[in-house]
GROMACS .gro file of C-alpha atoms in nm:
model
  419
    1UNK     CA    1   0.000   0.000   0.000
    2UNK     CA    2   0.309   0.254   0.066
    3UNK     CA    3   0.373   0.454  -0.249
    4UNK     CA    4   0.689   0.350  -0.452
    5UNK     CA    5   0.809   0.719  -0.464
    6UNK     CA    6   0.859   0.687  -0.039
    7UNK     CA    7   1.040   0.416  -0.082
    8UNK     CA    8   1.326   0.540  -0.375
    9UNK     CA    9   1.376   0.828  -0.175
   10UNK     CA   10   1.578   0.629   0.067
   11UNK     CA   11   1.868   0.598  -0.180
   12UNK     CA   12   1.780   0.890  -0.403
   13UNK     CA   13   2.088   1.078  -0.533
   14UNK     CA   14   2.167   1.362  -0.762
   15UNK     CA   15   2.269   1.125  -1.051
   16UNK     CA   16   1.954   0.955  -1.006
   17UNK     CA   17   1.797   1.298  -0.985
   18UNK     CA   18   1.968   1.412  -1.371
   19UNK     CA   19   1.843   1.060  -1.503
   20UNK     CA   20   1.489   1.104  -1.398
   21UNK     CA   21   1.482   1.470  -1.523
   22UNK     CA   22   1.577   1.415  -1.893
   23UNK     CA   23   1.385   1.075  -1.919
   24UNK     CA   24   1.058   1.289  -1.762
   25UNK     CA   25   1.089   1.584  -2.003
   26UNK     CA   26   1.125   1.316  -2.297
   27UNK     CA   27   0.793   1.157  -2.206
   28UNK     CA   28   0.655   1.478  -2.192
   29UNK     CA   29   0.698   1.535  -2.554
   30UNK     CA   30   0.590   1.239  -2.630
   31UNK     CA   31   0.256   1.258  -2.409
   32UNK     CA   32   0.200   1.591  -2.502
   33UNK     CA   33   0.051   1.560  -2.880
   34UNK     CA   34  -0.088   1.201  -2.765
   35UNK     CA   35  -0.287   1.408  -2.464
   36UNK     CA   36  -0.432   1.644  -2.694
   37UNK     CA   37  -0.530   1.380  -2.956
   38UNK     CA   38  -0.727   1.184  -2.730
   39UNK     CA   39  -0.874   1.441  -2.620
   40UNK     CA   40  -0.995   1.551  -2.931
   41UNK     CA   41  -1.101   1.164  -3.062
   42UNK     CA   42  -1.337   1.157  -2.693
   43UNK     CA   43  -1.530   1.430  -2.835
   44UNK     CA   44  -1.348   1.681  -2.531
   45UNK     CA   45  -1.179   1.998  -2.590
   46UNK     CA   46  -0.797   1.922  -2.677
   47UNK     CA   47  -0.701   2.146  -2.325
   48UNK     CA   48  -0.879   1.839  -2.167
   49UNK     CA   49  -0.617   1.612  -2.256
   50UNK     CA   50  -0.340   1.834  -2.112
   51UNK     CA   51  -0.546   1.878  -1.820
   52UNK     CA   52  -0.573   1.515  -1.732
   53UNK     CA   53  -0.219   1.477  -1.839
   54UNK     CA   54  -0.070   1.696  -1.568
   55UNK     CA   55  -0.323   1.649  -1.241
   56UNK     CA   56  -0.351   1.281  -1.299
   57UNK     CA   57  -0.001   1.233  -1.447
   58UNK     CA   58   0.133   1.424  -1.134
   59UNK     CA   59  -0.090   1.182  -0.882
   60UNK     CA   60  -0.015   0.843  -1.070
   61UNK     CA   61   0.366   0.878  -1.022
   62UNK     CA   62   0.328   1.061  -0.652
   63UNK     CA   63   0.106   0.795  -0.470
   64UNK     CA   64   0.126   0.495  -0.757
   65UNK     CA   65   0.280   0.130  -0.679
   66UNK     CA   66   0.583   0.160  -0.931
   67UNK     CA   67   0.886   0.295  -1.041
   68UNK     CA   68   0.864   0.374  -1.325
   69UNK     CA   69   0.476   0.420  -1.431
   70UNK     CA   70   0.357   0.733  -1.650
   71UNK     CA   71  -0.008   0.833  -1.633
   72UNK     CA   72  -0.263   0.998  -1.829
   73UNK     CA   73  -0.513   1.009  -2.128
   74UNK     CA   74  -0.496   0.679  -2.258
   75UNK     CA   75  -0.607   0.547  -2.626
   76UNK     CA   76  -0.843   0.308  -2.425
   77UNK     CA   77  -1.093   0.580  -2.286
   78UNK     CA   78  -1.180   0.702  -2.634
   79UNK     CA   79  -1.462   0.502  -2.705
   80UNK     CA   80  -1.633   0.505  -2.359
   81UNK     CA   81  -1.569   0.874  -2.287
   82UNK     CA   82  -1.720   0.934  -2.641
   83UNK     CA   83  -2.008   0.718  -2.547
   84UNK     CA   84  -2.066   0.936  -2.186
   85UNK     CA   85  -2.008   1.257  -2.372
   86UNK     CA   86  -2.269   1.213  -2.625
   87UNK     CA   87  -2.568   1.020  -2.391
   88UNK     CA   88  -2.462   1.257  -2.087
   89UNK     CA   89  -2.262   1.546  -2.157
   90UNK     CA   90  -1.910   1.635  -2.029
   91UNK     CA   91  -2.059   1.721  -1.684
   92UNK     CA   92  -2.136   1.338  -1.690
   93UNK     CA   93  -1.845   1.235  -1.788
   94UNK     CA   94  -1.717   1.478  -1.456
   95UNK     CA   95  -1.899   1.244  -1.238
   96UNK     CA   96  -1.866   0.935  -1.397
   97UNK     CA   97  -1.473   1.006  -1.402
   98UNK     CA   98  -1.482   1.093  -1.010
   99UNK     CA   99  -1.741   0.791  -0.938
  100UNK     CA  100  -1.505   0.556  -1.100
  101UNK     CA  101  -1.188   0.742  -0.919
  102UNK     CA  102  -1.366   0.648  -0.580
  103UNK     CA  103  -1.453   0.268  -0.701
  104UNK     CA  104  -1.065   0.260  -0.750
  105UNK     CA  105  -0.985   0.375  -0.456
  106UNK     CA  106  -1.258   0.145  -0.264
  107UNK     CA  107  -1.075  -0.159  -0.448
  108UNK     CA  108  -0.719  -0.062  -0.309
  109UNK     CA  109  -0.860  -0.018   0.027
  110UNK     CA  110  -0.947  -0.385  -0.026
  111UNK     CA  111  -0.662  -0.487  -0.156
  112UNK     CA  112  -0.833  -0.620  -0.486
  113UNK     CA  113  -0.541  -0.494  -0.741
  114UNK     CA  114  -0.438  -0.920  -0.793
  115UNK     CA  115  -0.805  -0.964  -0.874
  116UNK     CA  116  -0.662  -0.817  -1.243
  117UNK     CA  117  -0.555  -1.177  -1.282
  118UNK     CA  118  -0.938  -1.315  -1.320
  119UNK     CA  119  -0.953  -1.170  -1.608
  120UNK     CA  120  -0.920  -1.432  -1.867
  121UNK     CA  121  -0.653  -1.275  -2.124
  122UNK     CA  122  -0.855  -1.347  -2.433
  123UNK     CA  123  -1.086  -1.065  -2.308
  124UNK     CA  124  -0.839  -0.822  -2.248
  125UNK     CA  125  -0.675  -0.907  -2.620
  126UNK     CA  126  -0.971  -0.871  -2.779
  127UNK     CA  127  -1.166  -0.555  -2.650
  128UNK     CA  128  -0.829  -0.381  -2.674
  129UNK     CA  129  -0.807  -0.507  -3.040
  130UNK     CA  130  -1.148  -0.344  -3.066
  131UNK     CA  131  -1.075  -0.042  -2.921
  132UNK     CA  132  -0.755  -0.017  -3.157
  133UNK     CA  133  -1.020  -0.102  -3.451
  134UNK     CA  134  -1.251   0.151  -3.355
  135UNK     CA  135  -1.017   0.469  -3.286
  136UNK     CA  136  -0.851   0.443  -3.643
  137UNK     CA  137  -1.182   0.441  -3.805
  138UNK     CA  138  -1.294   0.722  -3.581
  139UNK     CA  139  -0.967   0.924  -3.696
  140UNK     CA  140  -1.033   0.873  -4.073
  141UNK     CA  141  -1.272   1.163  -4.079
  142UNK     CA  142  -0.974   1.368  -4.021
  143UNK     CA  143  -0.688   1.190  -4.231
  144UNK     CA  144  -0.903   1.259  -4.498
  145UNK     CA  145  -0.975   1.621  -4.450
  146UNK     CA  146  -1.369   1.538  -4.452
  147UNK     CA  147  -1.663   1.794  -4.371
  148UNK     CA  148  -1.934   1.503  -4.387
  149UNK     CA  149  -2.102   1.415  -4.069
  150UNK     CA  150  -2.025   1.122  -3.953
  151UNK     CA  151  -2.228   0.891  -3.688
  152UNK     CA  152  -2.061   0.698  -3.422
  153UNK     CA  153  -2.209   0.359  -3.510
  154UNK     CA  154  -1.987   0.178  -3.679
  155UNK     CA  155  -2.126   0.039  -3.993
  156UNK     CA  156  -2.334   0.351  -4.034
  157UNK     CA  157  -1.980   0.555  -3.980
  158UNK     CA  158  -1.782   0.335  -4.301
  159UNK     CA  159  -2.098   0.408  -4.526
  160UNK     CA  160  -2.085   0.756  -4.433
  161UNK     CA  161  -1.699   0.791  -4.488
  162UNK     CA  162  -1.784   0.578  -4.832
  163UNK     CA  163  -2.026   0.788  -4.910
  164UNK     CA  164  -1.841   1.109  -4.873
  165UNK     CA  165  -1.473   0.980  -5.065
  166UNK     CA  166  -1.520   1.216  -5.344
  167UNK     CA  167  -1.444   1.534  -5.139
  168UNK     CA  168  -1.143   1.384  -4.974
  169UNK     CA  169  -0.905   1.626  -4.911
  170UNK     CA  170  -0.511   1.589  -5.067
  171UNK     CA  171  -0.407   1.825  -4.870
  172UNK     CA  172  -0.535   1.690  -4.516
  173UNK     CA  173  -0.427   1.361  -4.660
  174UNK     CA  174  -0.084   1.428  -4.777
  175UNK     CA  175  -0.040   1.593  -4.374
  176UNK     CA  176  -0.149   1.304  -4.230
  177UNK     CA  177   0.048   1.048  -4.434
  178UNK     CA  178   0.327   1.276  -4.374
  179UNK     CA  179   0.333   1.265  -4.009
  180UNK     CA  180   0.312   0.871  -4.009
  181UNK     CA  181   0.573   0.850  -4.228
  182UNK     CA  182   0.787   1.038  -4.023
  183UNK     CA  183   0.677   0.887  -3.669
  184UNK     CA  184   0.780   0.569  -3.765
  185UNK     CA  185   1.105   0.689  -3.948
  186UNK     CA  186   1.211   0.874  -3.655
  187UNK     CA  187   1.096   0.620  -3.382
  188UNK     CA  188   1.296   0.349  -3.645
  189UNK     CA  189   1.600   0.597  -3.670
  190UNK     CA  190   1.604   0.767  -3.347
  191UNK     CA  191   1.446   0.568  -3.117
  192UNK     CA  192   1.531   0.750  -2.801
  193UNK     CA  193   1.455   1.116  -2.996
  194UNK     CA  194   1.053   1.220  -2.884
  195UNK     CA  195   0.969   1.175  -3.215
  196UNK     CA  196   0.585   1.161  -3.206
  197UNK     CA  197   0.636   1.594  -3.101
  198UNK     CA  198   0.915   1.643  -3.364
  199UNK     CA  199   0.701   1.445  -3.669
  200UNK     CA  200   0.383   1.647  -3.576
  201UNK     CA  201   0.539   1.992  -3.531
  202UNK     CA  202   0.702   1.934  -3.847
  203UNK     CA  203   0.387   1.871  -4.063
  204UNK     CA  204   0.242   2.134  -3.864
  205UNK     CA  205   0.529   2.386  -3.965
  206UNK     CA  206   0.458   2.334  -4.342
  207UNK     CA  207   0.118   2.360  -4.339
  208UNK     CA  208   0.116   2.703  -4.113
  209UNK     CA  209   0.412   2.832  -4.354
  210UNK     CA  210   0.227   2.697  -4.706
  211UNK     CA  211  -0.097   2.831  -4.556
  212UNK     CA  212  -0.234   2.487  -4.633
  213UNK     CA  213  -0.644   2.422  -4.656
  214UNK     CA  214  -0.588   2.188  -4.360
  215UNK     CA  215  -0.743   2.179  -4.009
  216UNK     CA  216  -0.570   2.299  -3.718
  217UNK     CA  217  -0.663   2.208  -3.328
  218UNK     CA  218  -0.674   2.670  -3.321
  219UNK     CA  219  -0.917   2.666  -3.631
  220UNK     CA  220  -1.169   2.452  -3.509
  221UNK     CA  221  -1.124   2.481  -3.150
  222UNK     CA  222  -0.996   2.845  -3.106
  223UNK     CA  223  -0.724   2.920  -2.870
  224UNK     CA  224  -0.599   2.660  -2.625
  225UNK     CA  225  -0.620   2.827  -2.252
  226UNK     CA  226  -0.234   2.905  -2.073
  227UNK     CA  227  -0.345   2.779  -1.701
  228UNK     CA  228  -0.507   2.507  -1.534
  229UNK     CA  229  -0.873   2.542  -1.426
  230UNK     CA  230  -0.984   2.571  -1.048
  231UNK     CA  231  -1.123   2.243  -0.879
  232UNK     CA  232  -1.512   2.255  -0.874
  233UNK     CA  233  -1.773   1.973  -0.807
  234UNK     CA  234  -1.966   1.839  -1.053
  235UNK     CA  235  -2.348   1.830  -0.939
  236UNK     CA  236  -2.451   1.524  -0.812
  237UNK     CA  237  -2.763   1.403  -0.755
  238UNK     CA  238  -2.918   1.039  -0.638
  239UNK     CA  239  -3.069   1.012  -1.011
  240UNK     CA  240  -2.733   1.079  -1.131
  241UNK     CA  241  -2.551   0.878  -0.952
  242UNK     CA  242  -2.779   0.573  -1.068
  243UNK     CA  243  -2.776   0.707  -1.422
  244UNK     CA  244  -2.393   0.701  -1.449
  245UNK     CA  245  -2.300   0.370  -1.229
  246UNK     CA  246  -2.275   0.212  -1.528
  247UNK     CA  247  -1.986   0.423  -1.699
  248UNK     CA  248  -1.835   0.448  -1.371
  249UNK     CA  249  -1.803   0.082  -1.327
  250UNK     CA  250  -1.637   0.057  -1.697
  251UNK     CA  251  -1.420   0.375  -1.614
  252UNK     CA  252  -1.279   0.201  -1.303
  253UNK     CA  253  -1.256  -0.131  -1.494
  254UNK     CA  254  -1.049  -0.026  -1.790
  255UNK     CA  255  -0.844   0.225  -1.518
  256UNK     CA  256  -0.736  -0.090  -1.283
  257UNK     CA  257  -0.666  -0.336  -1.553
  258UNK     CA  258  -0.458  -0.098  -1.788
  259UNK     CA  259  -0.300   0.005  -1.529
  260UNK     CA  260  -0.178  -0.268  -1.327
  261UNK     CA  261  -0.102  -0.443  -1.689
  262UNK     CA  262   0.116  -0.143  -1.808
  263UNK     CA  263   0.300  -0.182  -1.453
  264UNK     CA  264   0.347  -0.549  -1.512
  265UNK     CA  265   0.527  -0.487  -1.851
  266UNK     CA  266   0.743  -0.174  -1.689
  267UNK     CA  267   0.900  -0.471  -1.414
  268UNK     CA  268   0.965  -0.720  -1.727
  269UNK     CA  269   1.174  -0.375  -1.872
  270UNK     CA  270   1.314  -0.304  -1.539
  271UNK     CA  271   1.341  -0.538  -1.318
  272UNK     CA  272   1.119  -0.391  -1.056
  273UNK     CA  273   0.817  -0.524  -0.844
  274UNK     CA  274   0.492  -0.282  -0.834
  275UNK     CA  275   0.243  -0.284  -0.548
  276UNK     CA  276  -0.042  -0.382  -0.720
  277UNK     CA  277  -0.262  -0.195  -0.422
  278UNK     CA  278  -0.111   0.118  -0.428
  279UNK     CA  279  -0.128   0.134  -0.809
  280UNK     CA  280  -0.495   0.117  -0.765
  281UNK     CA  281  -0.479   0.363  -0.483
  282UNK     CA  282  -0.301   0.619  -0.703
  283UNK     CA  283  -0.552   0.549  -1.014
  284UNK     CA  284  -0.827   0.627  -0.778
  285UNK     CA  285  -0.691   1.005  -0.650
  286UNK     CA  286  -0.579   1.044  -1.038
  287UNK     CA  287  -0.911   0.977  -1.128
  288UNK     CA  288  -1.087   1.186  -0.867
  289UNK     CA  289  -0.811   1.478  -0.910
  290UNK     CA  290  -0.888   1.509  -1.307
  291UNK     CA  291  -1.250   1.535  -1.260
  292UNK     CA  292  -1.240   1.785  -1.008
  293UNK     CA  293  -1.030   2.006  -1.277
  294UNK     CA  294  -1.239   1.896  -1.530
  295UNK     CA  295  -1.005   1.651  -1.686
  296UNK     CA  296  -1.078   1.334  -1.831
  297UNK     CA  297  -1.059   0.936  -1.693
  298UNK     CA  298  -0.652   0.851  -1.648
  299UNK     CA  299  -0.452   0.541  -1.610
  300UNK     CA  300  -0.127   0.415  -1.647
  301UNK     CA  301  -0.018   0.416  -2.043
  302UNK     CA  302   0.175   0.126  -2.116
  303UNK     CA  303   0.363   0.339  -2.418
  304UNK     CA  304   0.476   0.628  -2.239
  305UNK     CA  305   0.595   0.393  -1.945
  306UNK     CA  306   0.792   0.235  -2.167
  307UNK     CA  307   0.919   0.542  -2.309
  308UNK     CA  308   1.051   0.645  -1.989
  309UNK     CA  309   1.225   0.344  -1.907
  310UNK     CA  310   1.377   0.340  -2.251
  311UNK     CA  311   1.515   0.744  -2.193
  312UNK     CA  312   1.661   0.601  -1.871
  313UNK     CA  313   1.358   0.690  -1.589
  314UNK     CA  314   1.471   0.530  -1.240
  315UNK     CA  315   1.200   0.646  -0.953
  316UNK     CA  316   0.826   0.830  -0.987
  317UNK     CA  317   1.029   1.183  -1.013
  318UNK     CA  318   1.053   1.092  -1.375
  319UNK     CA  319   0.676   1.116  -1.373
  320UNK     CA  320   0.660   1.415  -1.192
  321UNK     CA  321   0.874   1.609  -1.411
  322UNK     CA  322   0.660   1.434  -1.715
  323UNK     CA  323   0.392   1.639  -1.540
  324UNK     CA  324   0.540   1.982  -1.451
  325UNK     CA  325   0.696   1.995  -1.828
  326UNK     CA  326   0.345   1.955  -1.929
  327UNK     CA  327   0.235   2.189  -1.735
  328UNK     CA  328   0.494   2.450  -1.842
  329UNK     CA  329   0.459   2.430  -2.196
  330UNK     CA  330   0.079   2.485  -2.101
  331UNK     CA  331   0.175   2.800  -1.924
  332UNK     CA  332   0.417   2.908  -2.192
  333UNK     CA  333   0.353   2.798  -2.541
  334UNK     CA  334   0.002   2.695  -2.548
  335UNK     CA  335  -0.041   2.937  -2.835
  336UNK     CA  336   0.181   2.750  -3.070
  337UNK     CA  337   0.014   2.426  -2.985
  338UNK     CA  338  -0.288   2.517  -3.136
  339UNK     CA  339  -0.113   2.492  -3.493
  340UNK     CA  340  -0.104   2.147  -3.475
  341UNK     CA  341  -0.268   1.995  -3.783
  342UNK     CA  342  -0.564   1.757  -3.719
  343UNK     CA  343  -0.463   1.529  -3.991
  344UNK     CA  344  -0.112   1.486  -3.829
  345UNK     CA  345  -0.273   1.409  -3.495
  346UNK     CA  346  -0.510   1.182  -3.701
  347UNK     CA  347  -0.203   1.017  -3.832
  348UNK     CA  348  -0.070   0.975  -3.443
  349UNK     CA  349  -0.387   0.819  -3.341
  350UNK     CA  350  -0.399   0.557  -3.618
  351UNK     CA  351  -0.035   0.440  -3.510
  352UNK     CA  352  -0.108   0.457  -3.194
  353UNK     CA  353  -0.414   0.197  -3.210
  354UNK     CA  354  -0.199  -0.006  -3.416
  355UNK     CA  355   0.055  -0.031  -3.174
  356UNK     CA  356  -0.239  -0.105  -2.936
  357UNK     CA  357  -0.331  -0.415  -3.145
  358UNK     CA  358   0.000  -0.578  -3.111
  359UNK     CA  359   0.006  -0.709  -3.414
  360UNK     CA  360   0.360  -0.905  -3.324
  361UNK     CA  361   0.122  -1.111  -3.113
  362UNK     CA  362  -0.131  -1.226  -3.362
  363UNK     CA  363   0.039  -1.502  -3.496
  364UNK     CA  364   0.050  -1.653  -3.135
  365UNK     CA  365  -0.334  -1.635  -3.142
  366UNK     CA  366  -0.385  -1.906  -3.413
  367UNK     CA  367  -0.211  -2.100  -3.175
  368UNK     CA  368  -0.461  -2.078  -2.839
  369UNK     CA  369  -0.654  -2.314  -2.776
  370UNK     CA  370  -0.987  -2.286  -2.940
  371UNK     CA  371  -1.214  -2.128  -2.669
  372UNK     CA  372  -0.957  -1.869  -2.634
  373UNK     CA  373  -0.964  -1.775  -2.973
  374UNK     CA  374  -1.398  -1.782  -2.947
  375UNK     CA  375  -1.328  -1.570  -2.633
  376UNK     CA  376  -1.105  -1.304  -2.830
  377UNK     CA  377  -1.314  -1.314  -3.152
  378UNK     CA  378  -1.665  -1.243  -2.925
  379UNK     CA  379  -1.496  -0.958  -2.712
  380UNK     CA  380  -1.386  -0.794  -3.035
  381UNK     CA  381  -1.692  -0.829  -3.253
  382UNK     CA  382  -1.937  -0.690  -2.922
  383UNK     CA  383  -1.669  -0.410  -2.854
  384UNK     CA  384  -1.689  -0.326  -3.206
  385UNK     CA  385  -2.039  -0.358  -3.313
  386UNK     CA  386  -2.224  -0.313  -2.953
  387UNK     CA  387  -2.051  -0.168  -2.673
  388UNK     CA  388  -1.747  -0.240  -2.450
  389UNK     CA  389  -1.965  -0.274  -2.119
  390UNK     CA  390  -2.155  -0.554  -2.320
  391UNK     CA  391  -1.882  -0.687  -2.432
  392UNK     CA  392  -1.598  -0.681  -2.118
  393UNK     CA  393  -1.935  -0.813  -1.951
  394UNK     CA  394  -1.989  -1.113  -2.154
  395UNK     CA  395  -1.661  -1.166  -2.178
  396UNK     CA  396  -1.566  -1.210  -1.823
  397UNK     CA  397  -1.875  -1.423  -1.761
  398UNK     CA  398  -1.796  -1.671  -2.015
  399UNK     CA  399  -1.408  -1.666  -1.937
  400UNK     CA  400  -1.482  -1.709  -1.592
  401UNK     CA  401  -1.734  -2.021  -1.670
  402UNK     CA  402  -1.470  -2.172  -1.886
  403UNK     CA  403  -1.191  -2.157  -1.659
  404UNK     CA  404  -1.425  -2.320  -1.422
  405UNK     CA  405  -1.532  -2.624  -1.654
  406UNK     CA  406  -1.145  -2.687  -1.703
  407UNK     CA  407  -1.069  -2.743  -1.382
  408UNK     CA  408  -1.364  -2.957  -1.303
  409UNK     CA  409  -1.328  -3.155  -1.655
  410UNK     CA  410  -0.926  -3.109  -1.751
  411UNK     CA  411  -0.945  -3.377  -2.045
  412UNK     CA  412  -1.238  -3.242  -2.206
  413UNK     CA  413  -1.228  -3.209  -2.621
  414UNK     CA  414  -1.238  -2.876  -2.641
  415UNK     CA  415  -0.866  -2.827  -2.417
  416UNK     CA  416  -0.612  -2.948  -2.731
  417UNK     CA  417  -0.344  -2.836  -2.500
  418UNK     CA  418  -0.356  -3.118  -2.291
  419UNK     CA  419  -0.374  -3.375  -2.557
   0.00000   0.00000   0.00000
């Protein structure tokens, strides 16, 4: 339950202290255009993103159960903060961020973070697969420089985008394209350079200088504000409460699990042991902190913690500083943020939910046993085509029931493993 940052300051020293600076202000420009594109793909304001990025960034690192863990925004929150937005407004979203902040925080108390391991993997591959599928499609709008209105349904959202291909835009296009290109040239060439902030200021660059026809986050969303917003309550009410359980329950679902998962894969990188309780501890303040600033749901991002333990992060200061940076170039050079092309950080997004896919991994699929690949295959399709509470829910039930038939009939025909 004790915070990891408590414990590294035992031993802290100053050339610990230069490490963690320079690996925290290199996951700050790499969170920083990620922040403000998830944002902007929830259906939020693009400040939102920073928002969330600094007050639950700053609380993940300060109270969280490892070393090394960066919080924030996270690809995985796009589709259900979309969902709350539209059905309940932002102000829901407010209160079903800081309902699910307290369910965190509840579960730590009770020392439930191990219970992450009762969820059967196949569910976790395949509404994250889902989630992956559903964000690029969301972003093509954008890469394509469309004006078209275009519905959140899936199906309904390819016919639309079909519908509307003859006013694609080769400008927005070529920015996009452009900024992929370069992300994964840089990342390939420089893989300790921040390249995600150097690909997308680049594209941005041309298209301010060749006064391009392209969307910027200034042109559609006007000026991006230079200071954080005051803590206020959202209004709650019994009704409200009861309306938004629901969303709460997901919000502290997807929190705990992406969390404690991106905190497993930080101690395979570093060596290190989390505290699985305090982890879920910190996600819970995070969570509570953003909403009372108006930010949106955080977690641990398995992408960014790795990219701090790749630029040589050794304690939670890293975080910190991840934070404060964040917070600086808020203060500082907000205004030139708010050139960055859409396209570009349309371009981010549909890298980023590839990487979220882990596509490496999909060749070890064919190879599960067959219930496991039903169980990733069902989570998928219902995340995709339903909803992620209907399908995490399903999911879960049915894992759960067949990891209970193994164990009461091992040898049965459908385990090929144990043949």
């Amino acid at each position: 339950m004790t915070p990891k940052i408590l414990t590294t300051m035992k031993t802290y020293d100053r050339e610990t202290l230069r490490a963690d600076v320079l690996a925290g202000i290199t996951v700050a420009m790499v969170a920083l255009p990620l922040s403000l594109a998830i944002a902007v793909a929830s259906g939020a304001g693009p400040e939102k993103g920073l928002v969330t990025a600094i007050v639950g960034g700053f609380l993940i690192s300060l109270l969280g159960g490892s070393r090394v863990q960066i919080g924030g925004p996270t690809g995985a929150f796009i589709v259900v903060v979309y969902g709350v937005i539209a059905e309940h407004g932002y102000d829901g979203l407010v209160l079903a961020t800081l309902m699910g902040g307290l369910i965190l925080l509840v579960a730590g108390a009770l020392k439930a973070g191990r219970l992450i391991r009762l969820v059967p993997e196949p569910v976790i591959n395949g509404f994250t697969i889902g989630i992956a599928v559903i964000i690029a499609t969301s972003q093509l709008k954008d890469l394509l420089g469309l004006d078209a209105a275009v519905p959140a349904e899936f199906f309904a959202k390819l016919g639309a985008l079909w519908d509307a291909r003859g006013a694609v835009s080769g400008a927005a296009l070529g920015a996009g394209i452009a900024a992929m290109v370069l992300i994964v040239a840089l990342r390939r060439a420089f893989p300790k350079l921040p390249g995600l902030i150097v690909a997308v200021a680049l594209v941005s660059a041309v298209v301010a200088v060749a006064d391009l026809p392209v969307d910027t986050i200034r042109s559609r969303f006007g000026d991006l504000p230079r200071s954080l917003p005051l803590p206020a309550m959202p209004e709650v009410t019994l009704a409200r409460l009861a309306e938004l359980l629901p969303s709460a329950l997901i919000i502290a679902f997807l929190a705990g699990v992406e969390s404690l998962l991106s905190a497993m894969v930080a101690d395979r990188m570093s060596g290190g042991h989390h505290r699985p309780n305090a982890e879920l501890l910190a996600q819970g303040a995070a969570n509570v902190g953003s909403a009372l600033f108006g930010g949106l749901p955080a977690t641990g991002a398995i992408a960014r913690t790795a990219t701090n333990v790749r630029a040589g992060g050794r304690t939670p200061v890293a975080g910190l500083v991840h934070a404060v940076t964040i917070l600086v170039v808020m203060l500082v050079a907000a205004p030139l943020a708010g050139y960055m092309a859409m396209p570009a950080l349309a371009g981010l997004l549909i890298l980023t939910a590839w990487n979220m896919s882990e596509p490496h991994r999909w060749a070890a699929y064919l190879k599960d046993r067959r219930s496991d690949q039903v169980l990733l295959v069902l989570t998928f399709v219902l995340t995709v085509v339903a909803d992620l509470t209907v399908a995490i829910g399903t999911g879960v039930a049915l894992g759960l029931a067949l990891r209970l038939a193994r164990r009461q009939v091992p040898d049965a025909d459908w385990e090929p493993r144990d043949r």
